[in-house]
Short mmCIF file of C-alpha atoms in Angstrom, two decimals:
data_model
loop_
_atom_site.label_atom_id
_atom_site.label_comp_id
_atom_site.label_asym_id
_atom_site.label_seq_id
_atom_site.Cartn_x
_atom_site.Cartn_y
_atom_site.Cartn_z
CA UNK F 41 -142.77 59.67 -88.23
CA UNK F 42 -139.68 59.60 -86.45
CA UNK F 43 -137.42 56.85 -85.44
CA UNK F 44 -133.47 56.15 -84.34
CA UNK F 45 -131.61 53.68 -85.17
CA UNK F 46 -131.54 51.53 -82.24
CA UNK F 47 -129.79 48.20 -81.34
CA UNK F 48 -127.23 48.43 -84.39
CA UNK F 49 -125.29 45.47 -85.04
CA UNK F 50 -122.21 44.93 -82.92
CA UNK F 51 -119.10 46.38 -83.95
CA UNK F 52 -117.84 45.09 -87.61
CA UNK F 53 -114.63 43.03 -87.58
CA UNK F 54 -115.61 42.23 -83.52
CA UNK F 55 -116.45 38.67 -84.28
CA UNK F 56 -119.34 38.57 -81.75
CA UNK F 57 -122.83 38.11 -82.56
CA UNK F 58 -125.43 40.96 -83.42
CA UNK F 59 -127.30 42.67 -80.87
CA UNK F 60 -130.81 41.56 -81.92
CA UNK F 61 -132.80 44.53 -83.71
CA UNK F 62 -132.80 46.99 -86.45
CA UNK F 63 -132.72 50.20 -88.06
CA UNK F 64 -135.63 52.05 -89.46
CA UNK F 65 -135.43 55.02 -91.98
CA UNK F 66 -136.34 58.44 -90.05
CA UNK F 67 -139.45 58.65 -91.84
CA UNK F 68 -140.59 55.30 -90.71
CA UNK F 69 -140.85 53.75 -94.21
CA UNK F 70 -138.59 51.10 -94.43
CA UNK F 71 -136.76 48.76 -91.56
CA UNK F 72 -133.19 46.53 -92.01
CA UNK F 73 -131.90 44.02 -90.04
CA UNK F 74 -129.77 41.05 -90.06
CA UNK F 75 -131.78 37.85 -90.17
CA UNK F 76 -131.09 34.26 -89.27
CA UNK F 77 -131.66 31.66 -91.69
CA UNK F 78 -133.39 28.50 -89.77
CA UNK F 79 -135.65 30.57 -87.22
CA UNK F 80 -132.70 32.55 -86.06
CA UNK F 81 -131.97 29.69 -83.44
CA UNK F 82 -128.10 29.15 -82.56
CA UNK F 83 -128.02 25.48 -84.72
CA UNK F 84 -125.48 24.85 -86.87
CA UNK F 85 -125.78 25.97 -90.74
CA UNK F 86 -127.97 28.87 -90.04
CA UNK F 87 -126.44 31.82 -91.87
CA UNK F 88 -127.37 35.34 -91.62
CA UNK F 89 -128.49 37.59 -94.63
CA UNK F 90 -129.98 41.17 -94.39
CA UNK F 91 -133.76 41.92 -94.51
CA UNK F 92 -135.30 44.85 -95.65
CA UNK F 93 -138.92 45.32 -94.17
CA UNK F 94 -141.46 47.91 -95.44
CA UNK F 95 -143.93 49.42 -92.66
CA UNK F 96 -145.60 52.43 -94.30
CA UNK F 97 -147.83 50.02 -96.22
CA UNK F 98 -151.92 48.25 -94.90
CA UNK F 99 -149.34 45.33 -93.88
CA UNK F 100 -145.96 45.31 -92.36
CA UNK F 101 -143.43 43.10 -94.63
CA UNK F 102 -139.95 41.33 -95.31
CA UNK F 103 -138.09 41.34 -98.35
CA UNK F 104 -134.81 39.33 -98.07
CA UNK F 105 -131.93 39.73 -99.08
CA UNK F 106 -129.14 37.62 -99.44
CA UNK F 107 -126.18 37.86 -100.91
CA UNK F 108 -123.72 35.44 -102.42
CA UNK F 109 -122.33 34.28 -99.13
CA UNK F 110 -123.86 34.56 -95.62
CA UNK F 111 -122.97 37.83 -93.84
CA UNK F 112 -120.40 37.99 -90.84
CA UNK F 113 -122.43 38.24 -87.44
CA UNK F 114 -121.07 41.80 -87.26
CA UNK F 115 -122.02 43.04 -90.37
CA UNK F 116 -124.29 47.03 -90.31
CA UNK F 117 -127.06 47.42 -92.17
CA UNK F 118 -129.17 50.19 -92.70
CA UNK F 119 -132.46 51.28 -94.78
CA UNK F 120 -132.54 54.21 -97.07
CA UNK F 121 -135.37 56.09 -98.01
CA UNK F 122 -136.06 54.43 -101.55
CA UNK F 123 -136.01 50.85 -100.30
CA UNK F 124 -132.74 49.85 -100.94
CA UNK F 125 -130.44 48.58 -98.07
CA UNK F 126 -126.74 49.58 -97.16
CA UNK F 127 -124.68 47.11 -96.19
CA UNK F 128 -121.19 47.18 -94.21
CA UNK F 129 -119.14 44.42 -94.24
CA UNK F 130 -115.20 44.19 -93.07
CA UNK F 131 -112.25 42.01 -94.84
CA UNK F 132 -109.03 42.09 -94.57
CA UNK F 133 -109.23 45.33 -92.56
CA UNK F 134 -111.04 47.67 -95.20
CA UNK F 135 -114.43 48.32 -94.90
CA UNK F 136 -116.89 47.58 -97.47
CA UNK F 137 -120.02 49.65 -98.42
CA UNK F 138 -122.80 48.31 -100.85
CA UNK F 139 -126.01 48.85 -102.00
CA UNK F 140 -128.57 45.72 -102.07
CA UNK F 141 -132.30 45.52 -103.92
CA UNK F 142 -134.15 42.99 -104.90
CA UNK F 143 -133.81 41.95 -108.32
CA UNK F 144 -137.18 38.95 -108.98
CA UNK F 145 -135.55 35.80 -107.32
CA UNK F 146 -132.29 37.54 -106.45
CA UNK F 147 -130.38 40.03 -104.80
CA UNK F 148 -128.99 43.04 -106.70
CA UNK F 149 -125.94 44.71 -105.21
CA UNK F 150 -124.22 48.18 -106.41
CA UNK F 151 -120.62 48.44 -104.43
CA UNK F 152 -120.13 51.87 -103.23
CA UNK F 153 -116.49 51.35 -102.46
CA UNK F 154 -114.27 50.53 -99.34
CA UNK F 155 -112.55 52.61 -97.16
CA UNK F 156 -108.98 51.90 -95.17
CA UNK F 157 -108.67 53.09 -91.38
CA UNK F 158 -105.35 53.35 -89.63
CA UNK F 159 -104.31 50.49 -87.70
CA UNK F 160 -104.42 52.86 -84.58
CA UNK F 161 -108.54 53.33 -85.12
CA UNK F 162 -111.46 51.78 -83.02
CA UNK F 163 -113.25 50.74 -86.29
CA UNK F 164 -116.11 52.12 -88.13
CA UNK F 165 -119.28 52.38 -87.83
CA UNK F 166 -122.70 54.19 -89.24
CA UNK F 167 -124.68 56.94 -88.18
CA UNK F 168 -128.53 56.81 -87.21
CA UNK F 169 -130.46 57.15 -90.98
CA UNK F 170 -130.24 60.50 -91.92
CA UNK F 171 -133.50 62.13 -92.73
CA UNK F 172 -134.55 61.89 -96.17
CA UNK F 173 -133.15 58.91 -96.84
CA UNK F 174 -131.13 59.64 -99.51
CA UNK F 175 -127.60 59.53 -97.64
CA UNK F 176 -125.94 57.87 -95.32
CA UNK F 177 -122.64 58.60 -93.35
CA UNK F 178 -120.10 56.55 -91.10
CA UNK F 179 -117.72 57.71 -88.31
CA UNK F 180 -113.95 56.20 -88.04
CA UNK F 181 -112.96 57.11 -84.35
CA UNK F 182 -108.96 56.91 -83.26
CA UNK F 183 -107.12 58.07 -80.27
CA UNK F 184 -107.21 61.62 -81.33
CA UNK F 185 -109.19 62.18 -84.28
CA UNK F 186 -112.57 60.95 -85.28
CA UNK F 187 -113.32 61.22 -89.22
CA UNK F 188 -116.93 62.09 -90.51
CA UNK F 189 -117.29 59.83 -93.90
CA UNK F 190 -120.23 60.38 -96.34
CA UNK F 191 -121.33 56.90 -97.69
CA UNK F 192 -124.29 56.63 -99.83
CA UNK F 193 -125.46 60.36 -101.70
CA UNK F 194 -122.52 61.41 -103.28
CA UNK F 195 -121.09 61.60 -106.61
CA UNK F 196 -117.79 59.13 -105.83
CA UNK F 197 -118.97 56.18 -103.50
CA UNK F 198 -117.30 57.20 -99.73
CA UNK F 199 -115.89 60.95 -99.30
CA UNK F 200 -114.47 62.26 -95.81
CA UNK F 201 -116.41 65.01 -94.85
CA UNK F 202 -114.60 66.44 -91.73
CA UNK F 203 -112.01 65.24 -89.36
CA UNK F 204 -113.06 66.04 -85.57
CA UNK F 205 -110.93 66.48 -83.00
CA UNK F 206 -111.48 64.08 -79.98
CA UNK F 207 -112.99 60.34 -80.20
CA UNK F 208 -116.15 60.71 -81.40
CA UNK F 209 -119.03 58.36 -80.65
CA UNK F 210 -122.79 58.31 -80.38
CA UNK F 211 -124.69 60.49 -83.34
CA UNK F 212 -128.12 62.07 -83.69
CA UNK F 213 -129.98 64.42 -86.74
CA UNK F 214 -131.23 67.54 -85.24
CA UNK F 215 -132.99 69.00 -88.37
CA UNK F 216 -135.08 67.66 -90.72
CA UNK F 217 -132.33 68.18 -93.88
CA UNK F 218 -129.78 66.53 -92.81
CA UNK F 219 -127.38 69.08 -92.09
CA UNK F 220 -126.84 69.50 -88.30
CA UNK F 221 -125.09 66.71 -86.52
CA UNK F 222 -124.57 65.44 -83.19
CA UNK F 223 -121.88 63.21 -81.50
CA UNK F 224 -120.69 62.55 -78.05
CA UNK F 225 -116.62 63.70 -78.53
CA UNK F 226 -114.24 62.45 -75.76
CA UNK F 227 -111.42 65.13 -75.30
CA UNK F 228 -109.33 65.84 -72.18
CA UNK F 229 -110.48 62.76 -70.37
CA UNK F 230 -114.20 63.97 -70.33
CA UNK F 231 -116.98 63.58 -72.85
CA UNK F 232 -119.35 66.22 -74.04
CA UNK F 233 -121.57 66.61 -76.82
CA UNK F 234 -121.04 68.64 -79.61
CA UNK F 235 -122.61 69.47 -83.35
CA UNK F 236 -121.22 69.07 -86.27
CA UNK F 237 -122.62 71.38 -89.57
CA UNK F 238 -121.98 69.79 -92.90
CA UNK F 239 -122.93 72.68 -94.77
CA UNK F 240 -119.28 74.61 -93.09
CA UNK F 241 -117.41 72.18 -93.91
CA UNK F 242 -117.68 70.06 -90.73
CA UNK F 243 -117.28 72.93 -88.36
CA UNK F 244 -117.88 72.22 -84.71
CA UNK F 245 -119.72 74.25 -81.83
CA UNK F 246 -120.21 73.20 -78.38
CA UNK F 247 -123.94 71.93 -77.71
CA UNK F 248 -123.97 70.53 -74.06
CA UNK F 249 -122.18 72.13 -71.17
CA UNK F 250 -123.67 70.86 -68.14
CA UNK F 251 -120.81 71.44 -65.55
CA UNK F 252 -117.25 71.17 -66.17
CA UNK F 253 -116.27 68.31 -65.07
CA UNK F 254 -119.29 66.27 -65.99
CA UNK F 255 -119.66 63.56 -69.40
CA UNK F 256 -122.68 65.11 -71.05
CA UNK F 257 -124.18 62.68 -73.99
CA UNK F 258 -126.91 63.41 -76.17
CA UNK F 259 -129.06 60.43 -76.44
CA UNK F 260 -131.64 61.33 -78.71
CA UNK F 261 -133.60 64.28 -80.21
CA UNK F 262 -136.61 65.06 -82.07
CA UNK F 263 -136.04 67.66 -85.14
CA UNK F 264 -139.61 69.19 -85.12
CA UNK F 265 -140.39 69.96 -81.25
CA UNK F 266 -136.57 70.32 -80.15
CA UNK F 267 -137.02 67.97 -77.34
CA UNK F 268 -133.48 65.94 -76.62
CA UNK F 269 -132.97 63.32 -74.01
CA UNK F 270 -129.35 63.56 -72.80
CA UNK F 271 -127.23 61.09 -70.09
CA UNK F 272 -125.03 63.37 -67.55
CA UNK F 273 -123.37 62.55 -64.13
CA UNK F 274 -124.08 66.22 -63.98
CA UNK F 275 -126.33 65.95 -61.05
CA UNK F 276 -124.78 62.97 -59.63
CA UNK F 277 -120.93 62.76 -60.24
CA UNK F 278 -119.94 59.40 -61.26
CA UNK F 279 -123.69 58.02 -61.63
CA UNK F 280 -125.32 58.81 -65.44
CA UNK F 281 -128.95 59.99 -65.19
CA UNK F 282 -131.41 60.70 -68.08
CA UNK F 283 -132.20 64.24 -68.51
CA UNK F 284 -133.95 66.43 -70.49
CA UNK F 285 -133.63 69.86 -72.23
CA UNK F 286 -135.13 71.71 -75.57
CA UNK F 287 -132.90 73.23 -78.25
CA UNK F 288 -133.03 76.59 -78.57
CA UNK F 289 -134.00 77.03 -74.69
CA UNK F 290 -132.21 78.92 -72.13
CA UNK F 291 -133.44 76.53 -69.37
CA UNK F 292 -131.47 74.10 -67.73
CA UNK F 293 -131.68 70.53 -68.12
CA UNK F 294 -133.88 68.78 -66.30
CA UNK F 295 -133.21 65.16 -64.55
CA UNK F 296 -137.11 63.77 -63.45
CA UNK F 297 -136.44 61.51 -60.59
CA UNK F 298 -139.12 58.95 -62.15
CA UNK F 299 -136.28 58.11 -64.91
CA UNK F 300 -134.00 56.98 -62.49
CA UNK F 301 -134.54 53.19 -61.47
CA UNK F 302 -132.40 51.26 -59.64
CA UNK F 303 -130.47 48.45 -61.52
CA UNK F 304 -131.67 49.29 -64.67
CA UNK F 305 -130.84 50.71 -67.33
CA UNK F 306 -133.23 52.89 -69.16
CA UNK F 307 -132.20 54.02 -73.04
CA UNK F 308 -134.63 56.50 -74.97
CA UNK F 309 -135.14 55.13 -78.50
CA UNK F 310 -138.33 57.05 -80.10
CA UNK F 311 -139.42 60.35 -79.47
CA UNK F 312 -143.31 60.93 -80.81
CA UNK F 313 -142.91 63.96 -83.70
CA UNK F 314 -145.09 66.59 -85.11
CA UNK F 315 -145.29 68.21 -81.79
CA UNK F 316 -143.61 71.78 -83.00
CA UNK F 317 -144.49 73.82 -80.07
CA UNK F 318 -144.95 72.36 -77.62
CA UNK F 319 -141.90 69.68 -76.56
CA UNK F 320 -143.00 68.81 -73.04
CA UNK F 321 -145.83 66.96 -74.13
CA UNK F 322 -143.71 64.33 -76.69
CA UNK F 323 -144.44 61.07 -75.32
CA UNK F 324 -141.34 59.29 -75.28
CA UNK F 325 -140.43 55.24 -75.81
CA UNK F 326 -137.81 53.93 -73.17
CA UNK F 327 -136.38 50.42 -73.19
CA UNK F 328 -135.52 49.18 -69.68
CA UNK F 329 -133.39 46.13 -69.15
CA UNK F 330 -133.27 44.87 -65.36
CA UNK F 331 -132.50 41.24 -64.35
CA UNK F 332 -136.16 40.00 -64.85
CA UNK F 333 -135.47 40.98 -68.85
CA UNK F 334 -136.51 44.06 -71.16
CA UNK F 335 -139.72 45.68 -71.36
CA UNK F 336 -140.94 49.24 -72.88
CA UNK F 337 -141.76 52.04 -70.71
CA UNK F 338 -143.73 55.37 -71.88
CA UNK F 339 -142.89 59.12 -70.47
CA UNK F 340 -143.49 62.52 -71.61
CA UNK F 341 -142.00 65.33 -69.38
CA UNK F 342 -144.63 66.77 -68.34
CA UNK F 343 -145.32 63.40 -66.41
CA UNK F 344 -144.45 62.31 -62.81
CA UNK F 345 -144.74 58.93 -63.80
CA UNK F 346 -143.05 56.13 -66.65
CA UNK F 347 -145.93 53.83 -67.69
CA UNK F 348 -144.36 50.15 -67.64
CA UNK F 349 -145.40 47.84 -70.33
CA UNK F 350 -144.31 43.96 -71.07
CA UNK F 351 -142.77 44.02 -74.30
CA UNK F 352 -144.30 42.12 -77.20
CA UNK F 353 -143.69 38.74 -78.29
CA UNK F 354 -140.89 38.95 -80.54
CA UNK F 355 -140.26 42.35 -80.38
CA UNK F 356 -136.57 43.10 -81.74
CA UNK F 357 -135.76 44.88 -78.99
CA UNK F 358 -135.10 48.19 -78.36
CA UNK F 359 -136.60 49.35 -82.26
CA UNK F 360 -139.58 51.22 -83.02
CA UNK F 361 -141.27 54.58 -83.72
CA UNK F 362 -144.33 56.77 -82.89
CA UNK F 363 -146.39 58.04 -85.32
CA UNK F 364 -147.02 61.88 -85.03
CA UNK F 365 -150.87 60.91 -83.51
CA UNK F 366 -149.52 58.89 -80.82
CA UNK F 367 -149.00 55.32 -81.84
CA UNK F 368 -146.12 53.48 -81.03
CA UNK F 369 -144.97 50.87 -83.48
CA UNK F 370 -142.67 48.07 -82.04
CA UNK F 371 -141.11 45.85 -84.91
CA UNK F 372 -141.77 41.83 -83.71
CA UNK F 373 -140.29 38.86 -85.54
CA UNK F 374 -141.46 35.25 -84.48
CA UNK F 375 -141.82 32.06 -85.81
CA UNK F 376 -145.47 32.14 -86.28
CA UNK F 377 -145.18 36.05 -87.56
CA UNK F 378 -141.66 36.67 -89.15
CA UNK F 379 -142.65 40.34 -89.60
CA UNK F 380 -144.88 42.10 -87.72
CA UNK F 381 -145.65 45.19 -85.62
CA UNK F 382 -147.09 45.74 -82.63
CA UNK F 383 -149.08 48.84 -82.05
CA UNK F 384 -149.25 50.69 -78.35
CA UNK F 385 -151.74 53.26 -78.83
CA UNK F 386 -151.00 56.56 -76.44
CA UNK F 387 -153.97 59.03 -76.98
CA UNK F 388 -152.65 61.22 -74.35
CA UNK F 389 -151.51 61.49 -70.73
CA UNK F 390 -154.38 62.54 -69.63
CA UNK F 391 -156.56 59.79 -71.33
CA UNK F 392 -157.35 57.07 -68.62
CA UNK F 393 -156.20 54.01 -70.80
CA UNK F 394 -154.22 52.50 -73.76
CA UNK F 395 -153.82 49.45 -75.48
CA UNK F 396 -151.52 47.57 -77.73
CA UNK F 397 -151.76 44.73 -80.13
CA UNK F 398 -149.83 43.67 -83.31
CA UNK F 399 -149.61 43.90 -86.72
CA UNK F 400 -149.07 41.51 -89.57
CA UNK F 401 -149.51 38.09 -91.28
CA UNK F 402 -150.60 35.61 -88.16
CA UNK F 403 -148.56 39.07 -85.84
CA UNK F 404 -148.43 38.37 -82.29
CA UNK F 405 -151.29 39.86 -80.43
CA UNK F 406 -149.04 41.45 -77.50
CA UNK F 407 -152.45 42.26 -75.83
CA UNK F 408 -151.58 44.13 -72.69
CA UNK F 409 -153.02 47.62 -71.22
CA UNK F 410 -151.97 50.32 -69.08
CA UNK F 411 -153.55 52.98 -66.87
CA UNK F 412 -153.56 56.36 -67.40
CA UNK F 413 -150.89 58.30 -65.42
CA UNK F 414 -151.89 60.91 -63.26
CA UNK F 415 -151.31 64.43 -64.36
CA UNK F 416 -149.93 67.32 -62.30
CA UNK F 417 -150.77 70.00 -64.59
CA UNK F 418 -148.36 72.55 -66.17
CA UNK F 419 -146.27 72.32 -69.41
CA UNK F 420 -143.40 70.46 -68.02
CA UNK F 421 -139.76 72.45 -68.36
CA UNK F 422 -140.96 75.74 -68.10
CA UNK F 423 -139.85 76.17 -64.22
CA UNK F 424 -136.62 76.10 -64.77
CA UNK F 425 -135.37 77.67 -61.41
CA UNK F 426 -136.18 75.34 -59.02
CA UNK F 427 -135.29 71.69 -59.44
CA UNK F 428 -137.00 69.10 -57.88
CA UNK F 429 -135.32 68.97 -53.86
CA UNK F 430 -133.28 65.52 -53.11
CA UNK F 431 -135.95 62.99 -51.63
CA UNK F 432 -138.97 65.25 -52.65
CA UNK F 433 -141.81 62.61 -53.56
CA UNK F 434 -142.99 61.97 -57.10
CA UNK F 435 -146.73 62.76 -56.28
CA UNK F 436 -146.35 66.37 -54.40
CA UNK F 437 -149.59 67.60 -54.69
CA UNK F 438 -150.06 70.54 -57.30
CA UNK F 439 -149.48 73.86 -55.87
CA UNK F 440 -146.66 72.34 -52.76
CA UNK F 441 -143.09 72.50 -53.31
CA UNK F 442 -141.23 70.13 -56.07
CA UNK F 443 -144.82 70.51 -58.08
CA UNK F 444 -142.62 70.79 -61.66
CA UNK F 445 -143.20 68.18 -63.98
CA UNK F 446 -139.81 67.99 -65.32
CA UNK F 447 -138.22 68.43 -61.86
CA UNK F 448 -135.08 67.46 -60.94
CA UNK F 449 -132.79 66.77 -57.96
CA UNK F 450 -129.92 68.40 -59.37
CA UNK F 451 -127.30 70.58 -57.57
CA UNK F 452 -127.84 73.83 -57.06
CA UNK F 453 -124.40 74.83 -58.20
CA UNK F 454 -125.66 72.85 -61.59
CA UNK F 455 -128.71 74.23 -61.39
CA UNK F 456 -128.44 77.65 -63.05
CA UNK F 457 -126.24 77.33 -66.14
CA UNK F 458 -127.99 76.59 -69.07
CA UNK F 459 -127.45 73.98 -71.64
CA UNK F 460 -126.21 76.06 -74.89
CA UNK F 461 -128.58 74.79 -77.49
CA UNK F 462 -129.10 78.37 -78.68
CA UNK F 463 -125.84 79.13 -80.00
CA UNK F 464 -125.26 79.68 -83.36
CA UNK F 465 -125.54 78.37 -86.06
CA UNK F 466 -128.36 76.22 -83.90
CA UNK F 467 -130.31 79.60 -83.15
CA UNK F 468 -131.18 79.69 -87.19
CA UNK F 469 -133.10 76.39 -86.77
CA UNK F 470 -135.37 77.28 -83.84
CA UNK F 471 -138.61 78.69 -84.66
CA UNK F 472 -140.21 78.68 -81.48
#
């Protein structure tokens, strides 16, 4: 399984209230969130405490876990791989880093230690779960300098790793042991993302270079087939669009026009893994806010089309997972089911149907189905000469112009200059 950390709380020390959601463990073991005591409503006494839920098991479930006192809105937490929770709190303007478990009837907690950022720094905040589970780092961004700090996993509670020129923000694993990392660094007025290696010390090599003067952010990315979503104004200068591209490939990226929808915004937050060689065919989760709400769409490149789908009762949105056969697993909370998952079951683009339901004590039975999309053949990405022409329709029949799954409208002058996922040391992880 493989799953991002999606939704995280809002900034610590910001005073406003969490974004609703959670963070599950890469593997897909273990969830955390902040819960509401009282049904989560906005009444007076509720107080919020963190919640570790375990999903690997026949039934999803919540363990909570509350401290002494109630959390601050803003508080991170985050699920490691043997069950216990990591918890960020701010006071006084040092941030604190714990360990919680549960204990019988209680809560036990194992400080980790705090760490004190310059006055002149945006805060701090914690990376996606790393795989394995068995660390966890934070980054402290300031005007000029963004430091790497490792968490959980070491032998003295919180050690800086690196410093990194540039304001760093954003963050994604690109291998399996926990060694390659991605942010989105800001330098010079323009933002582009870059990797970080923690096994050199921090050293940093350039890993998207769409055009010069373009922000290039790496959204998400799936270890085993290489597949990485990416946001660049690339093909549309001052307008984001949601790309696509495969590490270790010397093809362009690709911007499908089906993931651009007017007022919306569309965020990739799952990718489906086990799907080593052959990336195009990763069927990936999108959340999509517009003005009527959020819902969950489903794309793989090699699709013309994103399959819409109302999002589940409950759902804490913008969380979930797919299972390497093709399930999608959307974490739900609701007063009848406090913890629950709802199941979208993807057998395949080319499969005419698929349906979804839920998981869980009394779990919400988000009972809605979706058509198959049609399929216009070839292993989307592999074209990557010709983009897709401004205006060109969606459903070009197979065989006429534009017929690339993964096509694009970008500029020509954008068109031939490849995104550098090969470079070293990023060439030693592609096997393909």
């Amino acid at each position: 399984m493989t799953a991002c950390a999606i939704e995280p709380s809002a900034d610590p020390g910001d005073g406003g209230a969490p974004l609703v959601g959670c963070s599950i463990t890469a593997e897909g073991a273990y969830a955390a969130r902040l819960a509401r005591s009282g049904g989560g409503g906005g009444g007076g006494g509720a107080a919020w405490y963190p919640e570790r839920w375990t999903l690997d098991g026949p039934e999803p479930y919540a363990v909570p876990l509350p401290g002494n006192q109630p959390e601050e809105p803003g508080t991170e937490v985050q699920p490691m791989g043997d069950g216990r929770v990591l918890v960020h709190r701010v006071a006084a303007g040092r941030h604190l880093f714990a360990l919680l478990y549960p204990t019988g009837p209680g809560t036990g907690e194992l400080p980790l230690g705090a760490v004190e950022c310059p006055a002149d720094s945006t805060g701090m905040r914690l990376l996606p779960p790393v795989p394995g589970g068995e660390r966890a780092y934070a980054l402290a961004a300031g005007p000029r300098a963004t430091v790497l700090w490792r968490i959980a996993g070491g032998a003295f509670g919180p050690e800086r790793v690196a410093e990194i020129p540039g304001r760093c923000s954003g963050g994604a694993w690109l291998d399996r042991t926990g060694r390659m990392l991605a942010v989105d660094r800001e330098t010079g007025g323009r933002t582009k993302a870059v990797v970080v290696d923690l096994e050199r010390d921090g050293e940093v090599s350039p890993l998207l270079q769409i055009a010069p003067d373009s922000d290039d952010r790496l959204l998400l990315a799936d270890p085993d087939s290489g597949l990485v979503l990416i946001g660049s104004d690339a093909p549309s200068p001052g307008r984001e669009r949601l790309g696509w591209g495969v590490l270790g490939s010397t093809l362009p990226v690709r911007f499908p026009e089906c993931l651009r929808m007017p007022d919306c915004v569309v965020t990739p937050f799952a990718v489906q893994p086990g799907q080593v060689l052959t990336p195009e065919r990763c069927a990936v989760a999108l959340r999509v806010d517009g003005a009527f709400g959020s819902w969950v769409g489903v794309w793989r490149p090699a699709e013309r089309q994103v399959r819409h789908l109302p999002a589940p009762e409950g759902w804490l949105t913008g969380a979930g997972l797919w299972t390497p056969d093709g399930e999608l697993r959307l974490p739900c909370s609701t007063p009848r089911s406090p913890c629950g998952v709802a199941r979208l079951v993807e057998p395949g683009a080319a499969d005419a149907g698929a349906t979804s339901g839920t998981d869980g004590a009394g779990g919400t039975n988000g009972a809605d189905r979706t058509g198959g999309a049609d399929r216009t053949g070839g292993a989307g990405g592999t074209n990557g000469a010709d983009g897709e022409r401004p205006g060109n329709a969606e459903g070009a029949a197979p065989g006429e112009p534009g017929d690339d799954p993964g096509a694009a409208d970008t500029p020509a002058a954008a068109q031939p200059r490849p995104v550098p996922l090969q470079q070293a040391p990023l060439a030693r992880l592609v096997t393909k």
